[in-house]
CSV table of C-alpha atoms in Angstrom, one decimal:
chain,number,residue,atom,x,y,z
A,1,MET,CA,-46.9,11.3,19.3
A,2,ALA,CA,-46.6,8.9,16.5
A,3,LYS,CA,-46.2,11.7,14.0
A,4,LYS,CA,-43.3,13.1,16.0
A,5,MET,CA,-41.4,9.8,15.9
A,6,GLU,CA,-41.0,10.0,12.1
A,7,ASP,CA,-37.5,10.5,10.6
A,8,LYS,CA,-36.8,14.1,10.0
A,9,ASP,CA,-34.0,16.6,9.2
A,10,VAL,CA,-32.6,18.3,12.3
A,11,PHE,CA,-30.2,21.0,13.3
A,12,PRO,CA,-27.9,20.9,16.4
A,13,GLY,CA,-29.9,21.5,19.6
A,14,GLU,CA,-33.2,20.3,18.4
A,15,LYS,CA,-35.3,18.3,20.8
A,16,LEU,CA,-35.9,14.8,19.6
A,17,ALA,CA,-37.4,12.9,22.5
A,18,VAL,CA,-37.7,12.7,26.2
A,19,ILE,CA,-35.5,10.2,28.0
A,20,GLU,CA,-38.5,8.3,29.4
A,21,VAL,CA,-39.4,7.3,25.8
A,22,LEU,CA,-36.1,7.1,24.0
A,23,GLN,CA,-32.4,7.1,24.7
A,24,GLU,CA,-29.8,9.0,22.8
A,25,GLY,CA,-27.8,7.2,20.0
A,26,PRO,CA,-24.9,8.4,17.9
A,27,GLY,CA,-25.3,12.0,16.9
A,28,ALA,CA,-27.6,12.8,19.8
A,29,TYR,CA,-27.1,13.9,23.4
A,30,GLN,CA,-29.0,14.0,26.6
A,31,LEU,CA,-29.7,17.2,28.6
A,32,ASP,CA,-32.2,17.9,31.3
A,33,GLY,CA,-34.3,14.9,30.6
A,34,ASN,CA,-34.4,15.5,26.9
A,35,VAL,CA,-32.7,13.9,23.9
A,36,ARG,CA,-31.4,16.6,21.5
A,37,SER,CA,-29.5,16.5,18.2
A,38,ALA,CA,-25.8,17.2,18.2
A,39,GLU,CA,-25.4,17.1,14.5
A,40,LEU,CA,-26.9,18.6,11.3
A,41,GLY,CA,-28.5,15.6,9.7
A,42,ARG,CA,-31.4,13.2,9.7
A,43,ALA,CA,-32.9,11.9,12.9
A,44,LYS,CA,-33.8,8.3,12.8
A,45,TYR,CA,-36.1,6.8,15.5
A,46,ASP,CA,-35.3,3.2,16.3
A,47,LEU,CA,-38.4,2.1,18.2
A,48,LYS,CA,-37.1,-1.5,18.5
A,49,ASP,CA,-33.9,-0.4,20.2
A,50,ARG,CA,-35.6,2.6,21.9
A,51,ARG,CA,-33.0,5.0,20.6
A,52,VAL,CA,-32.9,8.0,18.4
A,53,LYS,CA,-29.8,8.5,16.2
A,54,VAL,CA,-28.8,11.4,13.9
A,55,ALA,CA,-27.1,10.5,10.7
A,56,LYS,CA,-25.0,13.5,10.0
A,57,LYS,CA,-25.0,15.3,6.6
A,58,THR,CA,-21.8,17.2,7.2
A,59,ARG,CA,-18.3,15.9,6.7
A,60,ASP,CA,-17.0,13.0,8.8
A,61,LEU,CA,-14.2,13.9,11.2
A,62,VAL,CA,-10.9,12.2,10.6
A,63,LEU,CA,-9.6,11.4,14.0
A,64,PRO,CA,-6.9,8.9,15.3
A,65,LEU,CA,-8.9,6.2,17.0
A,66,GLU,CA,-7.7,2.9,18.4
A,67,GLY,CA,-7.7,0.1,15.9
A,68,LEU,CA,-7.5,2.2,12.8
A,69,ASP,CA,-4.8,1.8,10.2
A,70,VAL,CA,-2.6,4.8,9.4
A,71,MET,CA,0.1,5.9,7.1
A,72,ALA,CA,3.0,7.9,8.6
A,73,GLU,CA,6.3,9.4,7.7
A,74,VAL,CA,9.2,8.5,10.0
A,75,GLY,CA,10.9,11.4,11.7
A,76,SER,CA,13.6,10.9,14.3
A,77,VAL,CA,14.5,7.3,15.1
A,78,MET,CA,16.1,6.4,18.4
A,79,ARG,CA,17.2,3.1,19.9
A,80,ARG,CA,14.0,2.3,21.5
A,81,ASP,CA,11.4,4.3,19.6
A,82,ALA,CA,10.6,6.3,16.5
A,83,ARG,CA,8.6,9.5,16.1
A,84,VAL,CA,6.3,9.6,13.1
A,85,ASP,CA,4.0,12.1,11.4
A,86,ILE,CA,0.6,10.5,10.7
A,87,PHE,CA,-0.7,11.9,7.4
A,88,ARG,CA,-3.4,9.4,6.5
A,89,ILE,CA,-6.0,7.8,8.9
A,90,ASP,CA,-8.1,4.9,7.7
A,91,GLY,CA,-7.5,5.9,4.1
A,92,LYS,CA,-8.4,9.6,4.6
A,93,ALA,CA,-5.9,12.4,4.4
A,94,VAL,CA,-5.6,14.7,7.4
A,95,THR,CA,-5.1,18.5,6.9
A,96,LYS,CA,-2.3,18.6,9.5
A,97,PRO,CA,-0.3,15.6,10.6
A,98,TRP,CA,-0.7,14.0,14.0
A,99,THR,CA,2.5,13.0,15.9
A,100,GLY,CA,2.8,9.3,16.8
A,101,GLU,CA,5.3,7.0,18.3
A,102,VAL,CA,6.3,3.5,17.5
A,103,HIS,CA,8.0,1.8,20.4
A,104,VAL,CA,10.4,-1.1,19.8
A,105,SER,CA,8.1,-3.4,21.7
A,106,SER,CA,5.5,-2.9,19.0
A,107,VAL,CA,7.8,-4.2,16.3
A,108,GLU,CA,8.7,-7.9,15.7
A,109,ARG,CA,11.2,-9.5,18.1
A,110,GLU,CA,14.0,-9.7,15.5
A,111,PHE,CA,14.2,-5.9,15.4
A,112,SER,CA,14.1,-5.5,19.2
A,113,ARG,CA,17.8,-4.7,19.6
A,114,ASP,CA,17.6,-1.4,17.7
A,115,MET,CA,14.7,0.5,16.2
A,116,ALA,CA,16.9,1.8,13.4
A,117,MET,CA,16.9,-1.8,12.0
A,118,ALA,CA,13.2,-1.6,11.5
A,119,MET,CA,12.7,1.9,10.0
A,120,LYS,CA,14.8,4.9,9.2
A,121,ASN,CA,14.2,8.6,8.8
A,122,SER,CA,11.9,9.6,5.8
A,123,ASP,CA,10.5,6.1,5.4
A,124,ILE,CA,6.7,5.8,4.9
A,125,ILE,CA,5.1,3.2,7.2
A,126,LYS,CA,1.8,1.6,7.6
A,127,ALA,CA,0.8,1.0,11.2
A,128,ARG,CA,-2.1,0.4,13.5
A,129,ILE,CA,-3.1,2.7,16.4
A,130,ILE,CA,-3.0,0.8,19.6
A,131,ASN,CA,-3.3,3.6,22.2
A,132,THR,CA,-4.5,7.2,22.2
A,133,LYS,CA,-4.9,7.8,25.9
A,134,ASN,CA,-1.4,9.1,26.6
A,135,ARG,CA,0.3,12.3,25.3
A,136,MET,CA,1.5,10.5,22.2
A,137,ILE,CA,-0.5,8.3,19.8
A,138,LEU,CA,1.1,4.8,20.1
A,139,LEU,CA,1.4,2.8,16.9
A,140,SER,CA,2.2,-0.8,16.3
A,141,VAL,CA,3.8,-2.4,13.2
A,142,ARG,CA,3.4,-6.0,14.3
A,143,GLY,CA,1.9,-8.2,11.7
A,144,PRO,CA,2.8,-8.9,8.0
A,145,GLU,CA,0.6,-6.1,6.6
A,146,TYR,CA,2.3,-3.4,8.7
A,147,GLY,CA,5.8,-1.9,8.4
A,148,VAL,CA,7.7,0.1,5.9
A,149,VAL,CA,5.8,0.6,2.6
A,150,TYR,CA,8.3,3.0,1.0
A,151,GLY,CA,12.0,3.2,2.1
A,152,HIS,CA,14.8,5.4,1.1
A,153,CYS,CA,18.5,4.5,0.7
A,154,SER,CA,20.5,5.8,3.7
A,155,ARG,CA,23.4,6.6,1.4
A,156,CYS,CA,21.9,8.3,-1.7
A,157,GLY,CA,18.2,8.8,-0.8
A,158,THR,CA,16.9,6.8,-3.7
A,159,LEU,CA,13.6,4.9,-3.3
A,160,LEU,CA,14.5,1.3,-2.3
A,161,GLU,CA,13.2,-1.6,-4.4
A,162,LEU,CA,12.0,-4.9,-3.1
A,163,GLN,CA,13.9,-7.7,-4.7
A,164,ARG,CA,13.6,-11.3,-3.5
A,165,GLY,CA,12.4,-10.2,-0.1
A,166,ARG,CA,15.3,-7.7,0.4
A,167,LEU,CA,15.5,-4.0,-0.1
A,168,ASN,CA,18.1,-2.8,-2.7
A,169,CYS,CA,19.0,0.6,-3.9
A,170,SER,CA,19.1,0.7,-7.7
A,171,LYS,CA,21.5,3.6,-7.8
A,172,CYS,CA,24.2,2.7,-5.4
A,173,ASP,CA,23.5,-1.1,-5.1
A,174,ARG,CA,23.3,-0.9,-1.4
A,175,GLY,CA,21.2,-3.5,0.4
A,176,GLU,CA,19.1,-2.4,3.4
A,177,ARG,CA,17.1,-4.0,6.2
A,178,ARG,CA,13.7,-2.9,7.3
A,179,LYS,CA,10.5,-4.2,8.8
A,180,ILE,CA,8.8,-4.6,5.4
A,181,ALA,CA,5.0,-4.5,5.0
A,182,SER,CA,3.4,-7.0,2.6
A,183,SER,CA,2.2,-4.1,0.5
A,184,TYR,CA,5.7,-2.6,0.0
A,185,GLY,CA,5.7,-0.2,-3.0
A,186,LYS,CA,2.0,-0.8,-3.7
A,187,GLU,CA,0.3,1.6,-1.3
A,188,GLU,CA,-1.4,4.7,-2.7
A,189,LEU,CA,-0.2,7.8,-1.0
A,190,ALA,CA,-2.0,10.6,-2.9
B,1,MET,CA,-29.9,87.0,18.5
B,2,SER,CA,-33.4,85.9,19.1
B,3,LYS,CA,-33.7,84.9,15.5
B,4,ALA,CA,-30.7,82.7,15.8
B,5,LYS,CA,-32.1,81.0,18.9
B,6,LYS,CA,-35.3,80.4,17.1
B,7,THR,CA,-33.5,78.7,14.2
B,8,THR,CA,-31.6,76.4,16.6
B,9,LYS,CA,-34.9,75.4,18.3
B,10,LYS,CA,-36.4,74.7,14.9
B,11,LYS,CA,-33.5,72.5,13.9
B,12,ARG,CA,-33.7,70.5,17.1
B,13,THR,CA,-37.4,69.8,16.7
B,14,THR,CA,-36.8,68.6,13.1
B,15,LYS,CA,-34.1,66.2,14.5
B,16,LYS,CA,-36.4,64.9,17.1
B,17,SER,CA,-39.2,64.2,14.7
B,18,LYS,CA,-36.8,62.4,12.4
B,19,ALA,CA,-35.3,60.4,15.3
B,20,LYS,CA,-38.3,57.9,15.0
B,21,THR,CA,-36.2,56.0,12.5
B,22,ARG,CA,-32.5,55.5,12.8
B,23,TYR,CA,-29.6,57.1,10.9
B,24,ASP,CA,-29.8,54.4,8.3
B,25,GLY,CA,-33.7,54.3,8.1
B,26,ARG,CA,-34.1,51.1,10.2
B,27,LYS,CA,-36.7,50.6,12.9
B,28,ALA,CA,-35.5,50.2,16.5
B,29,ASN,CA,-35.9,46.4,16.5
B,30,GLU,CA,-34.7,45.8,13.0
B,31,LEU,CA,-31.5,44.0,12.0
B,32,ARG,CA,-29.2,45.2,9.2
B,33,PRO,CA,-29.6,43.2,6.0
B,34,THR,CA,-27.8,39.9,6.8
B,35,THR,CA,-26.7,37.0,4.6
B,36,ILE,CA,-24.6,34.0,5.5
B,37,GLU,CA,-23.1,31.5,3.1
B,38,SER,CA,-21.5,28.3,4.2
B,39,GLY,CA,-18.8,26.2,2.6
B,40,VAL,CA,-17.0,29.0,0.8
B,41,LEU,CA,-13.4,27.8,1.4
B,42,PRO,CA,-12.6,24.4,-0.1
B,43,ASN,CA,-9.3,24.2,1.7
B,44,ALA,CA,-10.8,24.7,5.1
B,45,ASP,CA,-12.6,21.9,7.0
B,46,GLY,CA,-15.6,24.2,7.5
B,47,SER,CA,-16.2,27.8,6.4
B,48,ALA,CA,-18.7,30.6,6.2
B,49,TYR,CA,-19.0,34.1,4.8
B,50,ILE,CA,-21.3,36.7,6.5
B,51,GLU,CA,-22.5,40.1,5.3
B,52,MET,CA,-24.2,41.9,8.2
B,53,GLY,CA,-24.9,45.4,7.0
B,54,ARG,CA,-21.6,46.6,5.6
B,55,ASN,CA,-19.6,44.0,7.7
B,56,LYS,CA,-18.0,41.4,5.5
B,57,ILE,CA,-16.3,38.6,7.3
B,58,LEU,CA,-14.8,35.3,6.2
B,59,VAL,CA,-14.4,32.4,8.7
B,60,GLY,CA,-12.4,29.2,8.3
B,61,VAL,CA,-12.5,26.3,10.7
B,62,PHE,CA,-9.8,23.6,11.0
B,63,GLY,CA,-9.9,20.6,13.2
B,64,PRO,CA,-10.1,18.8,15.5
B,65,ARG,CA,-6.3,18.5,14.9
B,66,GLU,CA,-3.1,18.2,16.9
B,67,MET,CA,-2.4,21.1,19.2
B,68,HIS,CA,0.8,23.0,18.5
B,69,PRO,CA,2.6,23.9,20.7
B,70,ARG,CA,1.9,20.4,22.2
B,71,ARG,CA,2.4,21.6,25.8
B,72,PHE,CA,-0.8,23.6,25.5
B,73,ALA,CA,-2.9,20.5,24.8
B,74,LYS,CA,-5.4,19.8,27.5
B,75,PRO,CA,-5.5,16.1,28.5
B,76,ASN,CA,-9.2,16.0,29.1
B,77,GLU,CA,-10.7,18.1,26.3
B,78,ALA,CA,-10.1,20.0,23.1
B,79,THR,CA,-9.2,23.7,22.9
B,80,LEU,CA,-11.2,26.1,20.9
B,81,ARG,CA,-8.8,28.7,19.5
B,82,CYS,CA,-10.3,31.7,17.8
B,83,ARG,CA,-8.3,34.2,15.9
B,84,TYR,CA,-10.0,37.5,15.1
B,85,HIS,CA,-8.2,39.7,12.6
B,86,MET,CA,-9.1,42.9,10.8
B,87,SER,CA,-7.6,43.4,7.4
B,88,PRO,CA,-5.7,46.6,6.9
B,89,PHE,CA,-8.2,47.7,4.3
B,90,SER,CA,-11.3,46.9,6.5
B,91,VAL,CA,-11.5,50.4,7.9
B,92,ASP,CA,-10.7,53.9,6.9
B,93,PRO,CA,-7.9,55.0,7.7
B,94,ARG,CA,-5.8,51.9,7.0
B,95,ARG,CA,-5.1,49.7,10.0
B,96,SER,CA,-1.9,47.9,10.9
B,97,PRO,CA,-2.1,44.2,10.0
B,98,ALA,CA,-0.4,43.3,13.3
B,99,PRO,CA,-2.7,41.7,15.9
B,100,SER,CA,-3.7,44.4,18.4
B,101,ARG,CA,-4.8,44.0,22.0
B,102,ARG,CA,-8.4,44.4,20.8
B,103,ASP,CA,-8.0,41.6,18.3
B,104,VAL,CA,-6.6,39.2,21.0
B,105,GLU,CA,-9.5,40.2,23.3
B,106,ILE,CA,-12.2,39.6,20.7
B,107,GLY,CA,-10.7,36.3,19.8
B,108,MET,CA,-10.8,35.2,23.4
B,109,VAL,CA,-14.3,36.5,23.9
B,110,MET,CA,-15.4,34.7,20.8
B,111,SER,CA,-14.0,31.4,22.0
B,112,TRP,CA,-15.7,31.9,25.4
B,113,ALA,CA,-19.0,32.5,23.6
B,114,ILE,CA,-18.8,29.5,21.4
B,115,GLN,CA,-17.2,27.0,23.8
B,116,PRO,CA,-20.4,26.1,25.7
B,117,ALA,CA,-22.0,24.9,22.5
B,118,VAL,CA,-19.1,22.6,21.4
B,119,PHE,CA,-18.5,19.0,22.7
B,120,LEU,CA,-14.9,19.7,23.5
B,121,GLU,CA,-14.7,16.8,25.9
B,122,LYS,CA,-15.0,14.4,22.9
B,123,TYR,CA,-11.6,15.4,21.5
B,124,PRO,CA,-9.0,15.4,24.2
B,125,ARG,CA,-5.5,16.8,23.4
B,126,SER,CA,-6.6,18.4,20.2
B,127,VAL,CA,-7.5,21.9,19.0
B,128,ILE,CA,-10.3,23.4,16.9
B,129,ASP,CA,-9.0,26.5,15.1
B,130,VAL,CA,-11.4,29.2,14.1
B,131,TYR,CA,-9.9,32.0,11.9
B,132,CYS,CA,-12.0,35.1,11.4
B,133,GLU,CA,-10.9,37.6,8.8
B,134,VAL,CA,-12.8,40.9,8.8
B,135,LEU,CA,-12.7,42.2,5.2
B,136,GLU,CA,-14.9,45.2,5.9
B,137,ALA,CA,-16.0,46.5,9.3
B,138,ASP,CA,-19.0,48.6,10.2
B,139,GLY,CA,-19.6,48.0,13.9
B,140,GLY,CA,-20.7,44.7,15.6
B,141,THR,CA,-17.9,42.6,14.1
B,142,ARG,CA,-17.6,40.4,17.1
B,143,THR,CA,-21.3,39.4,16.9
B,144,ALA,CA,-21.0,38.8,13.2
B,145,CYS,CA,-17.9,36.7,13.7
B,146,ILE,CA,-19.7,34.5,16.3
B,147,ASN,CA,-22.6,34.0,13.8
B,148,ALA,CA,-20.3,33.0,11.0
B,149,ALA,CA,-18.1,30.9,13.2
B,150,THR,CA,-21.0,28.9,14.4
B,151,VAL,CA,-22.1,28.1,10.8
B,152,ALA,CA,-18.5,27.2,9.9
B,153,LEU,CA,-18.2,24.9,12.9
B,154,VAL,CA,-21.4,23.0,11.8
B,155,ASP,CA,-20.0,22.9,8.3
B,156,ALA,CA,-16.8,21.3,9.6
B,157,GLY,CA,-18.9,18.5,11.0
B,158,ILE,CA,-18.2,19.3,14.7
B,159,PRO,CA,-20.9,18.2,17.0
B,160,MET,CA,-22.6,21.0,18.8
B,161,ARG,CA,-25.2,21.4,21.6
B,162,ASP,CA,-26.9,24.2,19.8
B,163,LEU,CA,-26.2,27.0,17.3
B,164,VAL,CA,-24.8,30.1,18.8
B,165,SER,CA,-26.5,33.3,17.5
B,166,SER,CA,-25.3,36.7,18.4
B,167,CYS,CA,-26.6,40.3,18.2
B,168,ALA,CA,-26.0,43.6,20.0
B,169,ALA,CA,-28.5,46.0,21.4
B,170,GLY,CA,-27.7,49.5,22.7
B,171,VAL,CA,-29.0,52.9,23.5
B,172,MET,CA,-28.9,55.8,21.0
B,173,ASP,CA,-30.5,59.1,21.7
B,174,GLY,CA,-32.2,57.6,24.8
B,175,LYS,CA,-33.8,54.9,22.7
B,176,VAL,CA,-33.1,51.1,22.9
B,177,VAL,CA,-32.1,49.9,19.4
B,178,LEU,CA,-31.0,46.6,17.9
B,179,ASP,CA,-27.9,45.7,15.9
B,180,LEU,CA,-25.8,48.9,16.2
B,181,GLY,CA,-23.8,50.0,13.3
B,182,ASP,CA,-20.4,51.8,13.5
B,183,TYR,CA,-22.0,55.2,13.9
B,184,GLU,CA,-24.4,54.2,16.6
B,185,ASP,CA,-21.6,52.2,18.3
B,186,LYS,CA,-19.5,55.3,18.6
B,187,GLU,CA,-22.2,58.0,19.1
B,188,GLY,CA,-24.6,55.9,21.3
B,189,GLU,CA,-24.7,55.8,25.0
B,190,ALA,CA,-24.1,52.1,25.4
B,191,ASP,CA,-23.7,48.8,23.6
B,192,VAL,CA,-24.7,45.3,24.9
B,193,PRO,CA,-23.5,42.4,22.7
B,194,VAL,CA,-25.2,39.1,23.5
B,195,ALA,CA,-24.6,35.6,22.3
B,196,TYR,CA,-27.4,33.1,22.8
B,197,MET,CA,-28.3,29.5,22.3
B,198,PRO,CA,-31.9,29.7,21.2
B,199,LYS,CA,-33.0,26.0,21.6
B,200,LEU,CA,-31.4,25.7,25.1
B,201,GLY,CA,-32.3,29.3,26.1
B,202,LYS,CA,-28.8,30.1,27.4
B,203,ILE,CA,-26.8,33.2,27.1
B,204,THR,CA,-23.1,32.5,26.4
B,205,LEU,CA,-21.8,36.1,26.0
B,206,LEU,CA,-22.9,39.2,27.7
B,207,GLN,CA,-20.8,42.4,27.5
B,208,MET,CA,-21.6,46.0,28.1
B,209,ASP,CA,-19.8,49.1,26.8
B,210,GLY,CA,-21.1,52.2,28.6
B,211,VAL,CA,-23.3,52.8,31.7
B,212,LEU,CA,-27.0,51.9,31.8
B,213,PRO,CA,-29.7,51.9,34.4
B,214,VAL,CA,-30.9,48.3,35.3
B,215,LYS,CA,-34.2,48.7,33.5
B,216,THR,CA,-32.7,49.9,30.3
B,217,PHE,CA,-30.0,47.2,30.5
B,218,THR,CA,-32.7,44.5,30.8
B,219,GLU,CA,-34.6,46.0,27.8
B,220,CYS,CA,-31.3,45.9,25.9
B,221,VAL,CA,-30.7,42.2,26.7
B,222,ASP,CA,-34.3,41.3,25.8
B,223,LEU,CA,-34.0,43.1,22.5
B,224,ALA,CA,-30.6,41.5,21.8
B,225,ILE,CA,-32.1,38.1,22.4
B,226,GLU,CA,-34.9,38.9,19.9
B,227,GLY,CA,-32.2,39.8,17.4
B,228,CYS,CA,-30.4,36.6,18.1
B,229,LEU,CA,-33.5,34.6,17.3
B,230,GLN,CA,-33.7,36.5,13.9
B,231,VAL,CA,-30.0,35.7,13.3
B,232,ASN,CA,-30.6,32.1,14.2
B,233,GLU,CA,-33.2,31.8,11.4
B,234,ILE,CA,-30.6,33.2,8.9
B,235,GLN,CA,-28.0,30.7,10.1
B,236,ARG,CA,-30.4,27.9,9.6
B,237,GLU,CA,-31.3,29.1,6.2
B,238,ALA,CA,-27.6,29.2,5.2
B,239,LEU,CA,-27.1,25.6,6.4
B,240,LYS,CA,-30.4,24.4,4.8
B,241,LYS,CA,-29.2,25.8,1.5
B,242,LYS,CA,-25.8,24.1,1.7
B,243,TYR,CA,-27.0,20.7,2.9
B,244,GLY,CA,-30.5,20.5,1.3
B,245,ILE,CA,-32.3,20.2,4.6
B,246,SER,CA,-35.9,19.6,3.6
B,247,GLU,CA,-38.0,20.7,6.6
B,248,GLU,CA,-37.0,21.6,10.1
B,249,ALA,CA,-38.4,19.9,13.1
B,250,GLU,CA,-40.5,21.9,15.5
B,251,GLU,CA,-40.3,21.3,19.2
């Protein structure tokens, strides 16, 4: 029995323990009284916690989970909300963007009259996922670290520059208002 | 006239004596030479390439990702969407590249065969796309696709209950044989493709093309499961090679 409890490499479906002895941890599942591996990886027996975990050797899935920071491109902006395409989750690029929504209630109070005051089409924003249980992934840009990280001029499309706390277009000298993130112009996108 | 009859008889006897081995020299319970390689497509989340006899199939897996069109997203689980496609040059004569009814059916059957092994409930409102491209076909492409798709899904890091292994058995010249090639598929009396989860002992796909008595059908299923176990070993070897798995655990 002691020999069987040693850490080992496992394939999906392999029996790791019986539920009377150990419970399933991350990477394992329970079926018909047995704990089996759900991943290709290394099974680790935690005899103190009475759990068996499987540390996966395959790639980590990039999924939109609550509490994670994301980067997104703003699509359509309406009075009360904005639709965005999430292209980076927790610093990892996703193969196909997820659709998200920023509601006006998730932006600071000074922008609550109109969402277009906080962000505009084609802006890049940094946001936090607050809800994934509905049809749309809900994002929040409340807090100094969240908001627009790259904005474009609404007249000529040039990248806006942050000068003395305001956004200015270097080409047409137009000043614009956004919910600016503290990392404006510094975020790595590639 | 009598001479002619004698010659025909002679010919038949020769055929019968040769029928101990199959048209390609295999034994009745022998698989075609099979190799699987995983992680062959860097742009896909997971991928695999299988050669099963003369079948050559490339599989790419993407996801879990957002379902498009969004109205097809299921609120409680992910959707496993399989696309089976035969290249125009995969068969002789050339085949139209447009998806046929057969392609759509095999894609659906594949997704039904793999679904029980995937934890779809972990990823609500998303989709896992499996793209199978048959580069060369020689019978038994649906089973080969399931085998490669399973390896590609594991390569994509998608949690699974077990590996799904698939193999067909059938009847040729009154004899139950394993892993039918194109010739046996067309000339044989019946074909029974089976997909099986070896560790859980569950069948996830069972089809039959042809008519068989119950006893022969059972023999076919048993032989197909034997084939699935052999395929499972090849799948594990492919994953071992890619991920440097040292030693497998025995139950």
